[in-house]
Structures are given as structure tokens and as C-alpha cells.
XYZ file of N, CA and C in Angstrom:
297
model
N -26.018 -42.253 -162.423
C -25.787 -41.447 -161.234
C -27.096 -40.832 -160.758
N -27.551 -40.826 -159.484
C -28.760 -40.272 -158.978
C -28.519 -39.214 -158.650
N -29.585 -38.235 -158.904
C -29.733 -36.924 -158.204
C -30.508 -36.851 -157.170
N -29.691 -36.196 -156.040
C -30.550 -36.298 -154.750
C -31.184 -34.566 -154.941
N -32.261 -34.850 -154.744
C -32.901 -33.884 -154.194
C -33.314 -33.244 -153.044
N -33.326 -32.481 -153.050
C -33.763 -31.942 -151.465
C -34.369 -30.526 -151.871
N -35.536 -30.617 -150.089
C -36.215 -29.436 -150.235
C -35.505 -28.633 -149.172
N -35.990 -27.432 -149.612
C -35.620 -26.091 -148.540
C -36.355 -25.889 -147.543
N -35.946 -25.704 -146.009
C -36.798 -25.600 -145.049
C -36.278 -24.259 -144.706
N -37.378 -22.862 -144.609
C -37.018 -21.938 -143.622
C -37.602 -22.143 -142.490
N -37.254 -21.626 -141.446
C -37.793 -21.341 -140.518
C -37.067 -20.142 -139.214
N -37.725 -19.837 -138.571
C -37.197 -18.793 -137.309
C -38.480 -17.669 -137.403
N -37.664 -16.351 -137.433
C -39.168 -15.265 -137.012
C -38.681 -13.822 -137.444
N -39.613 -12.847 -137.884
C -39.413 -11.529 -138.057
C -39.905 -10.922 -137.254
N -39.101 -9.878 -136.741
C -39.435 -8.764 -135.605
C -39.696 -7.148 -136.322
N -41.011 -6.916 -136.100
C -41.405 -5.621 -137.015
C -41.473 -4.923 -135.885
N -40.819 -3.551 -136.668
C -41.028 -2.320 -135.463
C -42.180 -1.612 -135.481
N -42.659 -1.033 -134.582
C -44.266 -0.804 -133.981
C -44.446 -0.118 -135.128
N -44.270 1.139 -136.099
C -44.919 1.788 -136.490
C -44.981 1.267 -138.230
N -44.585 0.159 -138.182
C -44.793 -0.938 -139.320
C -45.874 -1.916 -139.498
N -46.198 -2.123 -137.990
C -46.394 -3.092 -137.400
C -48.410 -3.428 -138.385
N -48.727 -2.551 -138.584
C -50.115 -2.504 -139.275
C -50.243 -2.946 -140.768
N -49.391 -2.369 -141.430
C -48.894 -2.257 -142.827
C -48.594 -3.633 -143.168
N -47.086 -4.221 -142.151
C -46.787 -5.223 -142.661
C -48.080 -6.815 -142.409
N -49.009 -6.014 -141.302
C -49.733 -7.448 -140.930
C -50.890 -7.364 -141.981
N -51.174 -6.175 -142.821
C -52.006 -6.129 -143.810
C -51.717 -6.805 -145.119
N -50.135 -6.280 -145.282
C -49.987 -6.662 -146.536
C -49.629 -8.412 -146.645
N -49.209 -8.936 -144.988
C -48.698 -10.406 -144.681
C -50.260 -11.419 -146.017
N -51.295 -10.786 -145.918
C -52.483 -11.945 -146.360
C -52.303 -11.860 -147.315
N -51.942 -10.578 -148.469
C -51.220 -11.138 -149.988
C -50.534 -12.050 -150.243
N -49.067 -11.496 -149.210
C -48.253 -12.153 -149.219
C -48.216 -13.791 -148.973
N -48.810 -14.537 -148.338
C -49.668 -15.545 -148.031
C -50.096 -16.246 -149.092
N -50.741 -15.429 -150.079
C -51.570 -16.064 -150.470
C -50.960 -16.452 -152.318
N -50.045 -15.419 -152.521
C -49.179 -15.000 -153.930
C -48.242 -16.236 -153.620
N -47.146 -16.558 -152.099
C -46.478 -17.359 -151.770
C -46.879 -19.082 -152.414
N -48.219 -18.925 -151.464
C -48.692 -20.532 -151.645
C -49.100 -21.202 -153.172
N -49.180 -19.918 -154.168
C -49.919 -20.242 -155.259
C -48.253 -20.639 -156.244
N -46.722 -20.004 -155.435
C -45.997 -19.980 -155.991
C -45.519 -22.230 -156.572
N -45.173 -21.868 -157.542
C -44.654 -23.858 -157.820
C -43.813 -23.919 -157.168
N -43.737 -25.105 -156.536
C -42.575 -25.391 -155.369
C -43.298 -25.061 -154.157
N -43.980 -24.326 -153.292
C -44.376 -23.818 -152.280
C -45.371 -25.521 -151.704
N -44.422 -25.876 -150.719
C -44.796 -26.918 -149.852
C -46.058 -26.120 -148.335
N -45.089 -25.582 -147.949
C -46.197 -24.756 -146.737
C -45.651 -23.804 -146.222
N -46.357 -22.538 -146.388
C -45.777 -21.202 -145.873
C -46.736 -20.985 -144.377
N -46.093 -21.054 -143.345
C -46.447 -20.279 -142.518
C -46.481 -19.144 -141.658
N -46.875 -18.195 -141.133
C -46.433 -17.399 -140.833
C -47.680 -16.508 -139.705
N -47.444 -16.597 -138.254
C -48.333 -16.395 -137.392
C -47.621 -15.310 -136.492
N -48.403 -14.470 -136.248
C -48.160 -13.437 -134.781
C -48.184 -13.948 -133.544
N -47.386 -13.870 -132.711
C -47.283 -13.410 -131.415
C -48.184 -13.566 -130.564
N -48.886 -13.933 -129.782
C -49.754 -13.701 -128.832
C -49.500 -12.805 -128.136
N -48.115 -13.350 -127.209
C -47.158 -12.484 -126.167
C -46.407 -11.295 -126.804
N -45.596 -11.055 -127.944
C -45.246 -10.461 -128.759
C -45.786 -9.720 -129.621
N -46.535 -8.816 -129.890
C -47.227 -9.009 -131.195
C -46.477 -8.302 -132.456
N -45.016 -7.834 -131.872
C -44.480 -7.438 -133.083
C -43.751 -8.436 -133.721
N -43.628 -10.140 -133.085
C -43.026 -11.047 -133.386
C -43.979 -11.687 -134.071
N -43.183 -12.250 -135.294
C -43.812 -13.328 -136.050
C -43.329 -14.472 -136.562
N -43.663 -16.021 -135.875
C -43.265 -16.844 -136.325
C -43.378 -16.987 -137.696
N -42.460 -17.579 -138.035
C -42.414 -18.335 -139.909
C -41.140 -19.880 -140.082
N -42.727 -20.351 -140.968
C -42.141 -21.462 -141.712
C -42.491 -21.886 -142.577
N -41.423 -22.356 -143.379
C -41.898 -22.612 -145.576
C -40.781 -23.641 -145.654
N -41.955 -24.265 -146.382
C -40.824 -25.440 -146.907
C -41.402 -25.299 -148.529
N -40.114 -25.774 -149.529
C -40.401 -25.647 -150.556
C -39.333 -26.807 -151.656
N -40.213 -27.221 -152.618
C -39.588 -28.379 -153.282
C -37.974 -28.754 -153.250
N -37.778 -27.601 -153.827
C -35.798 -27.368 -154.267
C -35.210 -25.941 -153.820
N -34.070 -25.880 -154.157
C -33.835 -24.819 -153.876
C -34.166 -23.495 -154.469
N -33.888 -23.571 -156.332
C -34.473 -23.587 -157.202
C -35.930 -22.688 -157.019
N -36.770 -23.611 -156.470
C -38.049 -22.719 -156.171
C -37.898 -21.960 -155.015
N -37.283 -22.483 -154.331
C -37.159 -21.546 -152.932
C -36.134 -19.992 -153.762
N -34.826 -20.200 -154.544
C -34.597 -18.891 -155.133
C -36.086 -17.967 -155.660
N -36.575 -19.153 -156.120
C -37.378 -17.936 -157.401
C -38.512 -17.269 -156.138
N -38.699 -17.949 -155.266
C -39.506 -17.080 -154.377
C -38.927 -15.844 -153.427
N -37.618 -16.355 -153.059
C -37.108 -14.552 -152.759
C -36.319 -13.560 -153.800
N -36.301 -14.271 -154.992
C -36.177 -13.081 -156.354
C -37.682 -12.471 -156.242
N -39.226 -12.869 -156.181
C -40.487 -12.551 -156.209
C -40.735 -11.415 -154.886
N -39.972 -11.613 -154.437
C -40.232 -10.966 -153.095
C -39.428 -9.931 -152.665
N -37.980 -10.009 -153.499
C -37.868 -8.629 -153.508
C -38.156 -7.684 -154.033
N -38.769 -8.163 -155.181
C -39.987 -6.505 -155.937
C -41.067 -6.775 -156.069
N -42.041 -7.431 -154.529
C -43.376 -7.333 -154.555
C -43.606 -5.998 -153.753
N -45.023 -5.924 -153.203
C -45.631 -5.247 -152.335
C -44.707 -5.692 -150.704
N -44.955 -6.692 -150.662
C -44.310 -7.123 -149.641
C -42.703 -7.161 -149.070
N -41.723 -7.026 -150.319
C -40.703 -6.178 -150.063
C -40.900 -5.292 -149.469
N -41.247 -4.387 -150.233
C -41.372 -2.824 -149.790
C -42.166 -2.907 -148.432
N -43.291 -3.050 -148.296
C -43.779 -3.070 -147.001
C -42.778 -3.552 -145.801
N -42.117 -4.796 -146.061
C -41.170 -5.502 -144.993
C -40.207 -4.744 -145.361
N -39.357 -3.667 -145.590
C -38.048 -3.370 -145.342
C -37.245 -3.112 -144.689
N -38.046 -2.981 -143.226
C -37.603 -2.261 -142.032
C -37.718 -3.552 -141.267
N -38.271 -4.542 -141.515
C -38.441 -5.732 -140.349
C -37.304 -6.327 -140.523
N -36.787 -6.929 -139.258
C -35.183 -7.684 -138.901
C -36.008 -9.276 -139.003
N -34.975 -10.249 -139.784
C -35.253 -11.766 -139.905
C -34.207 -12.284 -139.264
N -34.882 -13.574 -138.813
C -34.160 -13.921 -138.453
C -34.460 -15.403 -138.650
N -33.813 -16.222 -139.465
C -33.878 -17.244 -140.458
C -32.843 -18.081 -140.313
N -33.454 -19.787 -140.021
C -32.362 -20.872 -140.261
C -32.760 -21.456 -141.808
N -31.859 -21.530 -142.399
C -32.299 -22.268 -143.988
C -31.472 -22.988 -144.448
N -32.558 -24.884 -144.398
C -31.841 -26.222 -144.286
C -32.368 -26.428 -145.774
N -31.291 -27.309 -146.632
C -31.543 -28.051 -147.474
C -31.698 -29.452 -146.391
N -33.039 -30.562 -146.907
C -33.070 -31.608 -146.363
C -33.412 -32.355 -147.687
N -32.501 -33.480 -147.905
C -32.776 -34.530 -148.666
C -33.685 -34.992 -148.589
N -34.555 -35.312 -150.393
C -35.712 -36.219 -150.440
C -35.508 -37.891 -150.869
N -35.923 -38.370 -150.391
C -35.514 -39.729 -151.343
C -36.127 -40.038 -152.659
């Protein structure tokens, strides 16, 4: 019997409220950087706004689901929790089969 695998795709955007708005874009380059080093971490992205600047696109793809759990268990008791607690997400999250 084969096991299909599939990776996790997030994607959509967080909307930080203005007086967050410093904090969370400071602490975003940890966060960045702790993310990508995580196993499983295919590609985290995550860019500001031009037009917006309290909007921030994001997208991560990551091996399984598996790793995609263990990265928002990591993230709710980093720095970056706490910093993001007040920002609203807003997130589509696809399992897509690998062959």
C-alpha cells in the first residue's frame, strides 16, 4: 500500500494594527529566519504592503503536515507569538499531494 504524501501550503495575509505595527515588523526577521532553519520548511514568505503597510502578504509551504504542526506548536511560545497576538490572519491551508 502507498503512502501519499503531501505538503502543506499556507497562504493569504495578516493585518497588524498600527500601534503593533513596528514590533511585529522587527520581530518578523527572527521570525524568518528560526522558520526557514525549521525541517520541513519548503519556503516561508512573508512581505509588506506597499499600498497597505499594515498588510502583510504570506506564504509557506512545508514538507507534511507533521512539520507544518511542529511549526505552529514553535510559534506559539516564541517571541513571535507574543509579539503577533493582536494581528488578525487570515489563512487558506491546502494539503497538496506529492508523488
Amino acid at each position: 500500500m502507498d503512502v501519499i504524501m503531501s505538503k502543506v501550503i499556507l497562504q493569504g495575509h495578516i493585518l497588524v494594527p498600527d500601534n503593533d505595527l513596528e514590533a511585529v515588523t522587527q520581530a518578523l526577521v527572527v521570525h524568518k529566519e528560526l522558520t526557514l532553519s525549521e525541517p520541513g520548511c519548503i519556503v516561508f514568505r512573508v512581505s509588506q504592503s506597499s499600498l497597505q503597510p499594515n498588510r502583510f502578504e504570506v506564504y509557506e509551504e512545508f514538507t507534511s503536515r507533521e512539520a507544518f504542526e511542529a511549526h505552529q506548536q514553535r510559534v506559539k511560545n516564541s517571541e513571535w507569538g507574543e509579539t503577533s497576538k493582536n494581528v488578525t490572519r487570515h489563512y487558506q491551508i491546502t494539503d497538496v499531494p506529492t508523488p
